[in-house]
Short mmCIF file of C-alpha atoms in Angstrom, two decimals:
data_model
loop_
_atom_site.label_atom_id
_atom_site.label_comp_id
_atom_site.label_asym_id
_atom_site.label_seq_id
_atom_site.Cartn_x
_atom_site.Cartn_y
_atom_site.Cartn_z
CA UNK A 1 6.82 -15.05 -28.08
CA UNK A 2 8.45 -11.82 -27.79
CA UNK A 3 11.24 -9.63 -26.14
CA UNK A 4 9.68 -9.38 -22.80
CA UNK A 5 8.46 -13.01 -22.53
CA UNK A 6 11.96 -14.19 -23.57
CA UNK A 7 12.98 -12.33 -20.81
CA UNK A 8 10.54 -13.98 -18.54
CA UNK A 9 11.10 -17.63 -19.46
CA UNK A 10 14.67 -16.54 -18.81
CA UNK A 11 14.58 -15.93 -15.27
CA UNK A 12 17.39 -17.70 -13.30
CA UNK A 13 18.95 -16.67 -9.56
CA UNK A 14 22.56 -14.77 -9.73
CA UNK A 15 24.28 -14.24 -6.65
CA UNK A 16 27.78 -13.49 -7.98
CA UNK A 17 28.64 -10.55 -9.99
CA UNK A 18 31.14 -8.82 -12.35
CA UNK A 19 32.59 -5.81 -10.43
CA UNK A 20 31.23 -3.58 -13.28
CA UNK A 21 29.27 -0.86 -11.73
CA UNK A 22 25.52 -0.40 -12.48
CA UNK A 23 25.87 2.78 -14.51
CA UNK A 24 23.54 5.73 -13.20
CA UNK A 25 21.59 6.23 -16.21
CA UNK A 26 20.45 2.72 -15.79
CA UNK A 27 19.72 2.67 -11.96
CA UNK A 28 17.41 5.97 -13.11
CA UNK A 29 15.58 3.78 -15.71
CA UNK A 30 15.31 0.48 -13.36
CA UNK A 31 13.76 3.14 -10.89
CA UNK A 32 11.37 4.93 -13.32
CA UNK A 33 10.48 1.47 -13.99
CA UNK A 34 9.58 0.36 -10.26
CA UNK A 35 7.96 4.36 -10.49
CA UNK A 36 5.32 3.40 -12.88
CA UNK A 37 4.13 -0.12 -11.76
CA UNK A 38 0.85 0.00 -11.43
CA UNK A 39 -0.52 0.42 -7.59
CA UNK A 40 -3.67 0.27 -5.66
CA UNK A 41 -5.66 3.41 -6.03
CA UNK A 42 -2.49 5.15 -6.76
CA UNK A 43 -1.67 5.24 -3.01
CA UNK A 44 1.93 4.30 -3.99
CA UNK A 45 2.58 2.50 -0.71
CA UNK A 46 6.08 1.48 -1.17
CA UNK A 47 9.87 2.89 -0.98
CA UNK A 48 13.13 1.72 -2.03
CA UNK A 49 16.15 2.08 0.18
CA UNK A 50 19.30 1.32 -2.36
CA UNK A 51 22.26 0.36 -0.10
CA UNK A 52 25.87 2.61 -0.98
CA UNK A 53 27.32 2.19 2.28
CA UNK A 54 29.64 -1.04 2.36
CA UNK A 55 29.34 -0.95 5.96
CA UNK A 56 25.56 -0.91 6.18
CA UNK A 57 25.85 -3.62 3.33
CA UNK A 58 28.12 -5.95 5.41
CA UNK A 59 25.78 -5.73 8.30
CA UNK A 60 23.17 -6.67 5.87
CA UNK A 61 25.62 -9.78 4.56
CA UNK A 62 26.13 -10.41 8.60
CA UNK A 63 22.38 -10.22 9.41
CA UNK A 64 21.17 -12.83 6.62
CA UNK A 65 24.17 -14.94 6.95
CA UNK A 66 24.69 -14.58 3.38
CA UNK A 67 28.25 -13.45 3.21
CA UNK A 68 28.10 -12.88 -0.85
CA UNK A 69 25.80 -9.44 0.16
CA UNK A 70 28.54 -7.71 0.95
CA UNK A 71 29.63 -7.71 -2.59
CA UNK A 72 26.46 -6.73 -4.53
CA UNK A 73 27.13 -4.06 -7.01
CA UNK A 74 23.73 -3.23 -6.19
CA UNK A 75 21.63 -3.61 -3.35
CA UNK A 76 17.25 -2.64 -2.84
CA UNK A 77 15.20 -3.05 0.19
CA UNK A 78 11.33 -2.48 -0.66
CA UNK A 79 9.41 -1.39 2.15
CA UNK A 80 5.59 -1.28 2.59
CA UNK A 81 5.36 2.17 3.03
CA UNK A 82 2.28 3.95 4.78
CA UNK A 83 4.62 6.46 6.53
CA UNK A 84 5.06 9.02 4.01
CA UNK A 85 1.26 9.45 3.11
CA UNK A 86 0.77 9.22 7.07
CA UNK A 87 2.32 12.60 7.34
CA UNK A 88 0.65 13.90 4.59
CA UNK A 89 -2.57 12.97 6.25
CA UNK A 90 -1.27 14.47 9.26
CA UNK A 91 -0.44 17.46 7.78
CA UNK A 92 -4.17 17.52 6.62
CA UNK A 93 -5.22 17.35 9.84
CA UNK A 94 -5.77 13.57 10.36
CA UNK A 95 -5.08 11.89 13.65
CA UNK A 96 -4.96 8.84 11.64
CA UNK A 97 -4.08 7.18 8.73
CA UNK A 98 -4.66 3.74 7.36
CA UNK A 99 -2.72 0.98 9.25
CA UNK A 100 -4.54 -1.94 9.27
CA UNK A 101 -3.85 -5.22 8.55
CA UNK A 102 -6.00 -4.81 5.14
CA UNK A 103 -3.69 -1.86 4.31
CA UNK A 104 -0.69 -3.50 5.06
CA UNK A 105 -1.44 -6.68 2.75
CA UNK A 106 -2.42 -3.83 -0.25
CA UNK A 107 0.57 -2.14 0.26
CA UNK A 108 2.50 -4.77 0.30
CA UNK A 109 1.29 -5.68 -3.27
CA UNK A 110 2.41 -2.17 -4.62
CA UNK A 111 5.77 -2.58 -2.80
CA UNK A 112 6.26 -6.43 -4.37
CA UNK A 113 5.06 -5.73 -8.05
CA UNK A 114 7.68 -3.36 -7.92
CA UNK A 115 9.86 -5.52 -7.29
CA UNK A 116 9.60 -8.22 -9.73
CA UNK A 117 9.32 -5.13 -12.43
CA UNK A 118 13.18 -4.14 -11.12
CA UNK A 119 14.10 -8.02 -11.08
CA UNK A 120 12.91 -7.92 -14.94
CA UNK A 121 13.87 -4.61 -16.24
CA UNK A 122 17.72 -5.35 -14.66
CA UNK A 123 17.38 -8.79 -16.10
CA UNK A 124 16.48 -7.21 -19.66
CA UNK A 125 19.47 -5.24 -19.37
CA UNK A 126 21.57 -8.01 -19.49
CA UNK A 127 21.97 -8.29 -15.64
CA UNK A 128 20.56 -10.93 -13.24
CA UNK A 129 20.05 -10.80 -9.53
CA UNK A 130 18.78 -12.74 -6.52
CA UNK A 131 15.30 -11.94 -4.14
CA UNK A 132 16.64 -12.08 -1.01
CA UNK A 133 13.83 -13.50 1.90
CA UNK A 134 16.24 -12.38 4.81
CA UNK A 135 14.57 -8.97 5.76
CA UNK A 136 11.70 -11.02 6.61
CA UNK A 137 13.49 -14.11 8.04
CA UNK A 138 15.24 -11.21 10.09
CA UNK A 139 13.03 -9.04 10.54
CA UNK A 140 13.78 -7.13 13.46
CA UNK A 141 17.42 -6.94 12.87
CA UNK A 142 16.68 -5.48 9.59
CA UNK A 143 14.24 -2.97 10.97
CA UNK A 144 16.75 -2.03 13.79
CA UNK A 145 19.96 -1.56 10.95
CA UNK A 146 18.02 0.41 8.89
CA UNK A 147 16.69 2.41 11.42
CA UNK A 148 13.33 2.52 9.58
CA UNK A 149 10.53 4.96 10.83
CA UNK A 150 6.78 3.61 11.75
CA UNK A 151 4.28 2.49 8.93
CA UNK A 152 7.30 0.87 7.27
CA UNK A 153 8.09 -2.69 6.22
CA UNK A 154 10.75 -4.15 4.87
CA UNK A 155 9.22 -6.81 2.76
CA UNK A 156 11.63 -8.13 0.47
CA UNK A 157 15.55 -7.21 -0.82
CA UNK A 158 17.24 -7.78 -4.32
CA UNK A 159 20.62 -7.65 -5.14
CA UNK A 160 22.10 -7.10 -8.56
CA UNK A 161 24.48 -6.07 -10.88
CA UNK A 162 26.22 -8.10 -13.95
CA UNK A 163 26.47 -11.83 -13.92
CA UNK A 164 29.81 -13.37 -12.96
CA UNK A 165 27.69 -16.90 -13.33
CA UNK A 166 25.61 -19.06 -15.69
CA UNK A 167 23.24 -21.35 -14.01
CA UNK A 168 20.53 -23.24 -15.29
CA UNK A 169 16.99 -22.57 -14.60
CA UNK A 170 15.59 -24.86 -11.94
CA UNK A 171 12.39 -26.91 -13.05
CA UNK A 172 9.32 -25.81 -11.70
CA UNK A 173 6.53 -27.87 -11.11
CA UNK A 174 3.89 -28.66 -14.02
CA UNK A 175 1.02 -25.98 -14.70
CA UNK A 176 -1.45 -28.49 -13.70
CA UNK A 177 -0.74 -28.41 -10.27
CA UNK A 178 -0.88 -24.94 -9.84
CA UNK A 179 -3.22 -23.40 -12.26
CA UNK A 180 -6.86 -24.25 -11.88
CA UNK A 181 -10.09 -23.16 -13.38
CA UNK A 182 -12.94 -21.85 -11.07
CA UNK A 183 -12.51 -24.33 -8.40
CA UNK A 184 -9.35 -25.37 -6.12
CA UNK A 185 -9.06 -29.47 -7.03
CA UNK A 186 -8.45 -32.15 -4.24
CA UNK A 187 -4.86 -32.67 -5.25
CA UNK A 188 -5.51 -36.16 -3.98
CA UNK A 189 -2.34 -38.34 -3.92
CA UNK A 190 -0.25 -34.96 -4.61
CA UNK A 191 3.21 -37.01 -3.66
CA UNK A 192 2.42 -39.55 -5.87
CA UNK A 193 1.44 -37.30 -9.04
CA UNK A 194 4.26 -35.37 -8.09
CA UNK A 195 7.04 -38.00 -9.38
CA UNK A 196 8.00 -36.43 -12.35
CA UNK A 197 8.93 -33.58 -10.65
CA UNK A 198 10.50 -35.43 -8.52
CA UNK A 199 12.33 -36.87 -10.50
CA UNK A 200 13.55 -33.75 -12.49
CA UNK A 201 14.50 -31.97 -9.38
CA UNK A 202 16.40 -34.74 -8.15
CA UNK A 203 18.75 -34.52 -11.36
CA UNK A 204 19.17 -30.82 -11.67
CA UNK A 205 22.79 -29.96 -11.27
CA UNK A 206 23.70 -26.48 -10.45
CA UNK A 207 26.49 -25.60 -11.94
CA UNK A 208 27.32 -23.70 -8.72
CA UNK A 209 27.48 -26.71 -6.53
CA UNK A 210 27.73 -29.39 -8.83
CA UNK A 211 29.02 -32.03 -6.80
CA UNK A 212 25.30 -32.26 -4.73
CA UNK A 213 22.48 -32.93 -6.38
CA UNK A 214 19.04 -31.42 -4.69
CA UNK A 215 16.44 -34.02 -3.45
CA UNK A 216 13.59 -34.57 -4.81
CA UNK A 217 11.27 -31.70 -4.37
CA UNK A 218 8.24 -33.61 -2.27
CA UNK A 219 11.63 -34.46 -0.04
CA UNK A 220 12.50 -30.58 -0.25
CA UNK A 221 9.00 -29.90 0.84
CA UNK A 222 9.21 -31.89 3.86
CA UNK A 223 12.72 -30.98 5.19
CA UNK A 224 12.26 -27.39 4.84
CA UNK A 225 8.98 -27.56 7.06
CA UNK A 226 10.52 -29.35 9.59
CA UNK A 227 13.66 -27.67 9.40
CA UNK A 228 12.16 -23.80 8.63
CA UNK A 229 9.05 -24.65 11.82
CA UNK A 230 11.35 -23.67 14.28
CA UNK A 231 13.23 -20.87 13.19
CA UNK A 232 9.65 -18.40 12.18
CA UNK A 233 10.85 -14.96 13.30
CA UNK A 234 8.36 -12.96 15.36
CA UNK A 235 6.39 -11.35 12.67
CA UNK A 236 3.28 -9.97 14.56
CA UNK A 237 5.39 -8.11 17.33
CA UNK A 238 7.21 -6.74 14.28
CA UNK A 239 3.79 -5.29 12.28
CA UNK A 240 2.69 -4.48 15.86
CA UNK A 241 6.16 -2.37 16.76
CA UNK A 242 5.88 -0.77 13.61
CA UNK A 243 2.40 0.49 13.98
CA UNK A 244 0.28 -1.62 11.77
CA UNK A 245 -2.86 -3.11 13.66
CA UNK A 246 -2.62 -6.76 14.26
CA UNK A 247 -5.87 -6.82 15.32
CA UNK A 248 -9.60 -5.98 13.65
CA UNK A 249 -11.69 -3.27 14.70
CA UNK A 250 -14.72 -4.50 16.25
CA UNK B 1 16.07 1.63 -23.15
CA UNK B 2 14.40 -1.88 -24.53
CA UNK B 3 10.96 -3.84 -25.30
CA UNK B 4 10.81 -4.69 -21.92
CA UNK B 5 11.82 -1.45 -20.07
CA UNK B 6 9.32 0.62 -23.05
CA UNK B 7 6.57 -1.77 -22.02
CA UNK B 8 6.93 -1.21 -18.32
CA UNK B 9 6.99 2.03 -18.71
CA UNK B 10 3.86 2.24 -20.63
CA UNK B 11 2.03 0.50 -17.74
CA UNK B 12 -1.53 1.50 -17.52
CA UNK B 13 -4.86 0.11 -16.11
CA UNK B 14 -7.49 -1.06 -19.04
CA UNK B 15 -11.02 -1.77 -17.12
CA UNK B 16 -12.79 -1.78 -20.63
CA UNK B 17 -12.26 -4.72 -23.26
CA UNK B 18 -12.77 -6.10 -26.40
CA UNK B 19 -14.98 -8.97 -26.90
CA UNK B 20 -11.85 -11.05 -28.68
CA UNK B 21 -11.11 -14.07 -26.21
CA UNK B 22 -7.68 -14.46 -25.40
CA UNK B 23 -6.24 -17.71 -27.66
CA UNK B 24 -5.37 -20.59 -25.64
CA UNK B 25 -1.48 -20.80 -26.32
CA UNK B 26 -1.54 -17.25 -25.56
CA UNK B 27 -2.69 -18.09 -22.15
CA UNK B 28 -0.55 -21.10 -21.95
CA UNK B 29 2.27 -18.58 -22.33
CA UNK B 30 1.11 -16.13 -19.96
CA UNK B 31 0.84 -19.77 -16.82
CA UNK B 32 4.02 -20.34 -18.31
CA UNK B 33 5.61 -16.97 -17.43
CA UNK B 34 3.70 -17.21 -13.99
CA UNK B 35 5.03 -21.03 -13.30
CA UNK B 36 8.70 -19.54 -14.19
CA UNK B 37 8.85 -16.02 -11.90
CA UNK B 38 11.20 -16.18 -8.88
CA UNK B 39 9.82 -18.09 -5.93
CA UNK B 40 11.41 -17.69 -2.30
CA UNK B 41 13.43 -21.64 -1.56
CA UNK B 42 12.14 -22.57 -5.43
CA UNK B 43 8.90 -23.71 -2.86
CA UNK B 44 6.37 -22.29 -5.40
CA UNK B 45 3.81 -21.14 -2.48
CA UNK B 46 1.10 -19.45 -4.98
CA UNK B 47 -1.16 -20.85 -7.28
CA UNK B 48 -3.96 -19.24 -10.08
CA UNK B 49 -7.17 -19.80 -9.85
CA UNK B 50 -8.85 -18.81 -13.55
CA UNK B 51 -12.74 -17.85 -13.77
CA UNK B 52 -14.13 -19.05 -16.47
CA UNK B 53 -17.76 -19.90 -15.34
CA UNK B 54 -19.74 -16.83 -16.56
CA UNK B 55 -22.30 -17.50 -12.82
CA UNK B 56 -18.92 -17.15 -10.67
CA UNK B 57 -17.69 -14.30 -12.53
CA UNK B 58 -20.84 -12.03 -11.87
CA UNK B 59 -20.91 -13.28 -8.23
CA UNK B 60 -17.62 -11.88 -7.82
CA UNK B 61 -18.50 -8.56 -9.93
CA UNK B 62 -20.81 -8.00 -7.71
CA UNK B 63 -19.02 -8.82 -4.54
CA UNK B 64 -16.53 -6.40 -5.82
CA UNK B 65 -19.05 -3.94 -6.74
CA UNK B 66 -17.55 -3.66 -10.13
CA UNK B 67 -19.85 -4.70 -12.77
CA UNK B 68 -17.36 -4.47 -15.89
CA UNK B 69 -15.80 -7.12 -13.63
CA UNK B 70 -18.50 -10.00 -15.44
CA UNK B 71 -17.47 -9.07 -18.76
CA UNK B 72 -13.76 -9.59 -18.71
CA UNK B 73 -12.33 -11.27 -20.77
CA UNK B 74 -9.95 -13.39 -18.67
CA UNK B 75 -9.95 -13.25 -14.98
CA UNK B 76 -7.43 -14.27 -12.59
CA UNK B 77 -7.53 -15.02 -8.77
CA UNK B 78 -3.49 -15.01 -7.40
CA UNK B 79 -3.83 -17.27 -4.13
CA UNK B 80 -0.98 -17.68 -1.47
CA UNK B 81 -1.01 -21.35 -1.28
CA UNK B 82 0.77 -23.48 1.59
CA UNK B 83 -2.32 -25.82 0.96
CA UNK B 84 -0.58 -27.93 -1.92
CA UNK B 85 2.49 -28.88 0.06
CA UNK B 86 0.77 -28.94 2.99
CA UNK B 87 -0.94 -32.16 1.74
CA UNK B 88 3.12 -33.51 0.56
CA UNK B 89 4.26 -32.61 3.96
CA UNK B 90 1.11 -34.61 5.53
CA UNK B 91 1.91 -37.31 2.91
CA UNK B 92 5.57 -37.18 4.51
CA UNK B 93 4.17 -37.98 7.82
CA UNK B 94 4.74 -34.76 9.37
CA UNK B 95 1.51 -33.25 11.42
CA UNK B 96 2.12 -29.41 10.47
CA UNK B 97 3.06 -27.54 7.68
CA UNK B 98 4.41 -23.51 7.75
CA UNK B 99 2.05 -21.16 8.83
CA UNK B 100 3.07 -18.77 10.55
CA UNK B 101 2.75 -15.01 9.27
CA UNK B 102 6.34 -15.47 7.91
CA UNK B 103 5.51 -18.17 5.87
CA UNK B 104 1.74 -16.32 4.73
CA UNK B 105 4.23 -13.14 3.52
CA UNK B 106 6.74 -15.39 1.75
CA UNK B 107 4.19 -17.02 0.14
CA UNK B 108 2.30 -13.61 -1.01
CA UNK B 109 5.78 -12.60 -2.28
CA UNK B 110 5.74 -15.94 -4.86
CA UNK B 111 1.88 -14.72 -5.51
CA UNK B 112 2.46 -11.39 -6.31
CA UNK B 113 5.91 -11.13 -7.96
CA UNK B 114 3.93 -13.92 -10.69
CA UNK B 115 1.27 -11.62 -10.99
CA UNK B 116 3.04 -8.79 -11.83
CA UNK B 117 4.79 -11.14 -14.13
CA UNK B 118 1.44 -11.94 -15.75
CA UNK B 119 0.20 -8.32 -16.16
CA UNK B 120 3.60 -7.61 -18.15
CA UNK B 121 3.26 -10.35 -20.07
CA UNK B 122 0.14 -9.75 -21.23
CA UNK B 123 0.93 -6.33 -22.15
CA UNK B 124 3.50 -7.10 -24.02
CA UNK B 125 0.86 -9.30 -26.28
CA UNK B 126 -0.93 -6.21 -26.99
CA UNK B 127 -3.38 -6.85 -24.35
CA UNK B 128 -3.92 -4.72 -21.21
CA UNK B 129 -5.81 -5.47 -17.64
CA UNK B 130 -6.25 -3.96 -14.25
CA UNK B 131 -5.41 -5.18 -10.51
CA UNK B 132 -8.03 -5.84 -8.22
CA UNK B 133 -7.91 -5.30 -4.65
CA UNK B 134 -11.73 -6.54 -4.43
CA UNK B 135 -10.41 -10.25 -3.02
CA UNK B 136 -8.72 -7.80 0.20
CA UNK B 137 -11.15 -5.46 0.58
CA UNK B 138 -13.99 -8.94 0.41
CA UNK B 139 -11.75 -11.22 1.93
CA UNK B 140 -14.74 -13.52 3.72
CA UNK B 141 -16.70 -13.10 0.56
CA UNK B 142 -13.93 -14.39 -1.92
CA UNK B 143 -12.79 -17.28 0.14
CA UNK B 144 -16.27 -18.44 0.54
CA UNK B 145 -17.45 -17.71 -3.04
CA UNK B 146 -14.22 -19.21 -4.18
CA UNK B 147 -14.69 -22.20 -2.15
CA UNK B 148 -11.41 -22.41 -0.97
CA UNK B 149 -9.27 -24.57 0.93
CA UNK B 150 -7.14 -24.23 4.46
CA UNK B 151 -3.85 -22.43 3.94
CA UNK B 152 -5.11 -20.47 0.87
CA UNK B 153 -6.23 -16.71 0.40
CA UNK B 154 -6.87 -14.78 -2.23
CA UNK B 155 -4.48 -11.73 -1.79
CA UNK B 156 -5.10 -9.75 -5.36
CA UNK B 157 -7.23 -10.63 -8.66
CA UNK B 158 -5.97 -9.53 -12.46
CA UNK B 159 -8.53 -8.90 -15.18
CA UNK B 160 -7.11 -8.98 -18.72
CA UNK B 161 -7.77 -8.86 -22.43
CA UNK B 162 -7.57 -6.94 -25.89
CA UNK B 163 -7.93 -2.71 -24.48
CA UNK B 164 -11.12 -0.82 -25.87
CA UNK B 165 -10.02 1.97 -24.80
CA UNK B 166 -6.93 4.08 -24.13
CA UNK B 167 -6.43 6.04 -20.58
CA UNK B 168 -3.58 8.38 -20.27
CA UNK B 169 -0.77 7.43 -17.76
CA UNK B 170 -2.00 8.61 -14.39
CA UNK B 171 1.45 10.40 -12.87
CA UNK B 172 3.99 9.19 -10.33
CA UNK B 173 4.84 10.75 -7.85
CA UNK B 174 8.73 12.03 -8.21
CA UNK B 175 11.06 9.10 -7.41
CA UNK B 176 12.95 11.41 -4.79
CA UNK B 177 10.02 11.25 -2.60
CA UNK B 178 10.12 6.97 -2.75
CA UNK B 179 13.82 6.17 -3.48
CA UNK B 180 16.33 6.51 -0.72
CA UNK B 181 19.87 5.73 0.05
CA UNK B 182 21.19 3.89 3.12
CA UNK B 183 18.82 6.29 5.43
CA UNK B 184 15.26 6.67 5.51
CA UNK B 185 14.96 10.29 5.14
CA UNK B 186 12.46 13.11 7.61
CA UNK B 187 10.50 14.06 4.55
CA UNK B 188 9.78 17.30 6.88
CA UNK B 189 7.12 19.57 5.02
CA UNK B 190 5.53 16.89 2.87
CA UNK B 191 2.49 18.49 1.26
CA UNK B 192 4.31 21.50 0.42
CA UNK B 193 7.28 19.44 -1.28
CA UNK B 194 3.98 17.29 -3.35
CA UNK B 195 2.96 20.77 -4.51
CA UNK B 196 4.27 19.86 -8.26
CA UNK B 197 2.84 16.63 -8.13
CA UNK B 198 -0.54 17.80 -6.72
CA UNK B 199 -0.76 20.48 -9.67
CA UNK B 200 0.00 17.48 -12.15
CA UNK B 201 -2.56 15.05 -10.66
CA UNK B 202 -4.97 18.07 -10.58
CA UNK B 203 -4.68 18.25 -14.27
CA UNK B 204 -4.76 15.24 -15.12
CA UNK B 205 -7.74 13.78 -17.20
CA UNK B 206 -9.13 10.86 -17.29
CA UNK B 207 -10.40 9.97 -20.83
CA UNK B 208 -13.07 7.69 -19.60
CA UNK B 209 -14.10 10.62 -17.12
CA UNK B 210 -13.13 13.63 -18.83
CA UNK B 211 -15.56 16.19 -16.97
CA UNK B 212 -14.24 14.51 -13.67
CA UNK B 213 -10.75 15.94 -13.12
CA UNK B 214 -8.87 14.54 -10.16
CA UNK B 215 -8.04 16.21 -6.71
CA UNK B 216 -4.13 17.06 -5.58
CA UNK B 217 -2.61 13.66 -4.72
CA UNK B 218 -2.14 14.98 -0.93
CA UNK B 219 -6.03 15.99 -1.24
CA UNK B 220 -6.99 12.27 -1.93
CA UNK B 221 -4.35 10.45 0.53
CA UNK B 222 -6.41 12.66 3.14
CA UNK B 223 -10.21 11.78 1.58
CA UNK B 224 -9.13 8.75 0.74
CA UNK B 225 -7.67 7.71 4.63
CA UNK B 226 -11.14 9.32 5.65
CA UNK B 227 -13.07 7.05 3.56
CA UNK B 228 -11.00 3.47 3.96
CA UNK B 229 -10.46 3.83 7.56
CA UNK B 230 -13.98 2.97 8.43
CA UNK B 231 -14.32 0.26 5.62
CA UNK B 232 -11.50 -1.98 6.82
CA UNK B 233 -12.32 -5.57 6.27
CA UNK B 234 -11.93 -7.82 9.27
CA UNK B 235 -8.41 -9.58 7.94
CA UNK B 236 -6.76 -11.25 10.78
CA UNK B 237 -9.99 -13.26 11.38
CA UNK B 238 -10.19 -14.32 7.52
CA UNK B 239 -6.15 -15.09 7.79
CA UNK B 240 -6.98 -17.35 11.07
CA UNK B 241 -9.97 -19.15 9.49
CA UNK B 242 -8.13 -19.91 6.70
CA UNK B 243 -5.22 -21.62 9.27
CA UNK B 244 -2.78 -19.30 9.20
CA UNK B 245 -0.99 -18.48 12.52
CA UNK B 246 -1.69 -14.89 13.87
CA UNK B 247 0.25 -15.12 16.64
CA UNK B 248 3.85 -15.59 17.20
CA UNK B 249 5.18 -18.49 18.92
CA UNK B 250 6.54 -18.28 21.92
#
């Protein structure tokens, strides 16, 4: 055990803050730190766009229906970004530059490894934040607000600042159903080996919303699919509208 | 500055290891950071699959075309997973579970955030390891050799243990080139802007290649876009076999 594992085992969702400013010598260290993840081939395919403006942050708060973005001391987008070395490649000479599917996927890793090295190196600085989903759940809205150029994604947002709240961690499922050793089990009977958890989920209290307990996390699993089927945003025609090939070259 | 933010920002890839295994509470730790990391709805869509079998972990070296690849110490495969509550959900009665190409990018966001959760952890334990993109670039060849199920895909690999060597940082590219506010900016005149970083890149050296110095980073995007562009693996087929939905719904 150590600082940085501490910090790890630590992780746990704020969404309200402490109107204490993120100090600029820190944003240039949280930054350095997203700077140096590691990234395929050194391509660096991936920007940040921090959000100032309150009014670009309320259309944000509009867009995801999350009404508490409006109020982030700090806000990130990450975008896959092959538009910057596009131009460079262009400037070379290059009628193209990579946009495939395969690209896409790789640069999304650089863009989301950055991420969770932000999430941690705020989190080790004694402030917490929350991942936000909604530039993909919203995905052309966000594209269209931002007023993003081609090439670029935006694959995932995080808010954060100081803590203004303390909640607990919620339990995760047990190792054994997620970590396996050179071959992917059956998982027969999954709902049934899955009491425990069950269980556990069903009595977790957050302390934000005390008065209703979550269901049981098989139950979880099962409303969210029927509930999430119907609202999947049109992801392809976004890729596609942003210039990454949706389809393989023959 | 902290342990956390000094580790990040000593990030840097180790492809060459010493024989000393990794202990098994250390690795207990290291699941346990993965099973803790932020996951989008708490729905845990990732799992690790750990090669241990000596056979499987030269098939994949040489899939990969990486021989140093069969001598790692510890090898991880991070899979997007919508397979494991795909089987509650069926349990649940329903006929489909998510799987769309929102859900697939949700769920890569819960694989790779953990992963980069991994690598950190493991570097703070005085180990070090590199990223593979081998599982992208061999998509067909990784799910088959892999074996695995519907609504899984191997989207990036981590190889880890005690360093035997010690590479200099490779350099970033300034953040002002990758961190924006509110606007995306032109980024008119590119390669001339790069000219700093391409002299830095130009001089750096690699230990393990010292006689091999690197080309200006603008030089390699442009090689490098020459080079991938006719090597891209056939993705949206391996992302439909695997039951993912490439196409929107109406």
């Amino acid at each position: 055990m150590n600082e940085v594992i501490r910090t790890q085992l630590n992780h746990r969702t704020i969404r309200k803050f402490k109107t204490t400013p993120v100090g600029p010598e820190l944003l240039e260290l949280i930054l350095d730190v997203a700077n140096k993840t590691a990234s395929a081939m050194c391509l660096q395919h991936f920007s940040i766009l921090r959000i100032t403006d309150p009014g670009l942050k309320s259309k944000i708060a509009d867009i995801s229906g999350q009404a508490y973005i409006a109020d982030m001391p700090e806000l990130f987008v990450f975008l896959v970004d092959l538009y910057r070395n596009s131009l460079i490649a262009k400037e070379a000479g290059l009628d193209t530059y990579l946009n495939s599917m395969h690209s896409f996927l790789s640069a999304s890793s650089d863009a989301l490894l950055a991420a969770q090295n932000v999430n941690l190196a705020a989190e080790s600085l004694g402030m917490g934040g929350v991942f936000l989903g909604s530039p993909l759940w919203k995905i052309e809205e966000f594209i269209e607000v931002l007023d993003l150029p081609m090439y670029t994604f935006p694959i995932l947002a995080y808010g954060f600042g100081y803590p203004d709240e303390e909640p607990r961690m919620k339990p995760r499922m047990a190792g054994e159903f997620k970590f396996f050793e050179n071959k992917y089990p059956a998982l027969n009977g999954i709902k049934d080996n899955l009491k425990d958890y069950d269980r556990e989920m069903g009595t977790y209290v957050d302390l934000r919303n005390p008065g209703k307990p979550l269901r049981p996390f098989t139950e979880q699993v099962a409303q969210l699919s029927t509930l999430l089927n119907s609202k999947q945003p049109r992801m392809m025609e976004a890729l596609k509208k942003q210039g990454f090939c949706v389809e393989d070259r023959d």
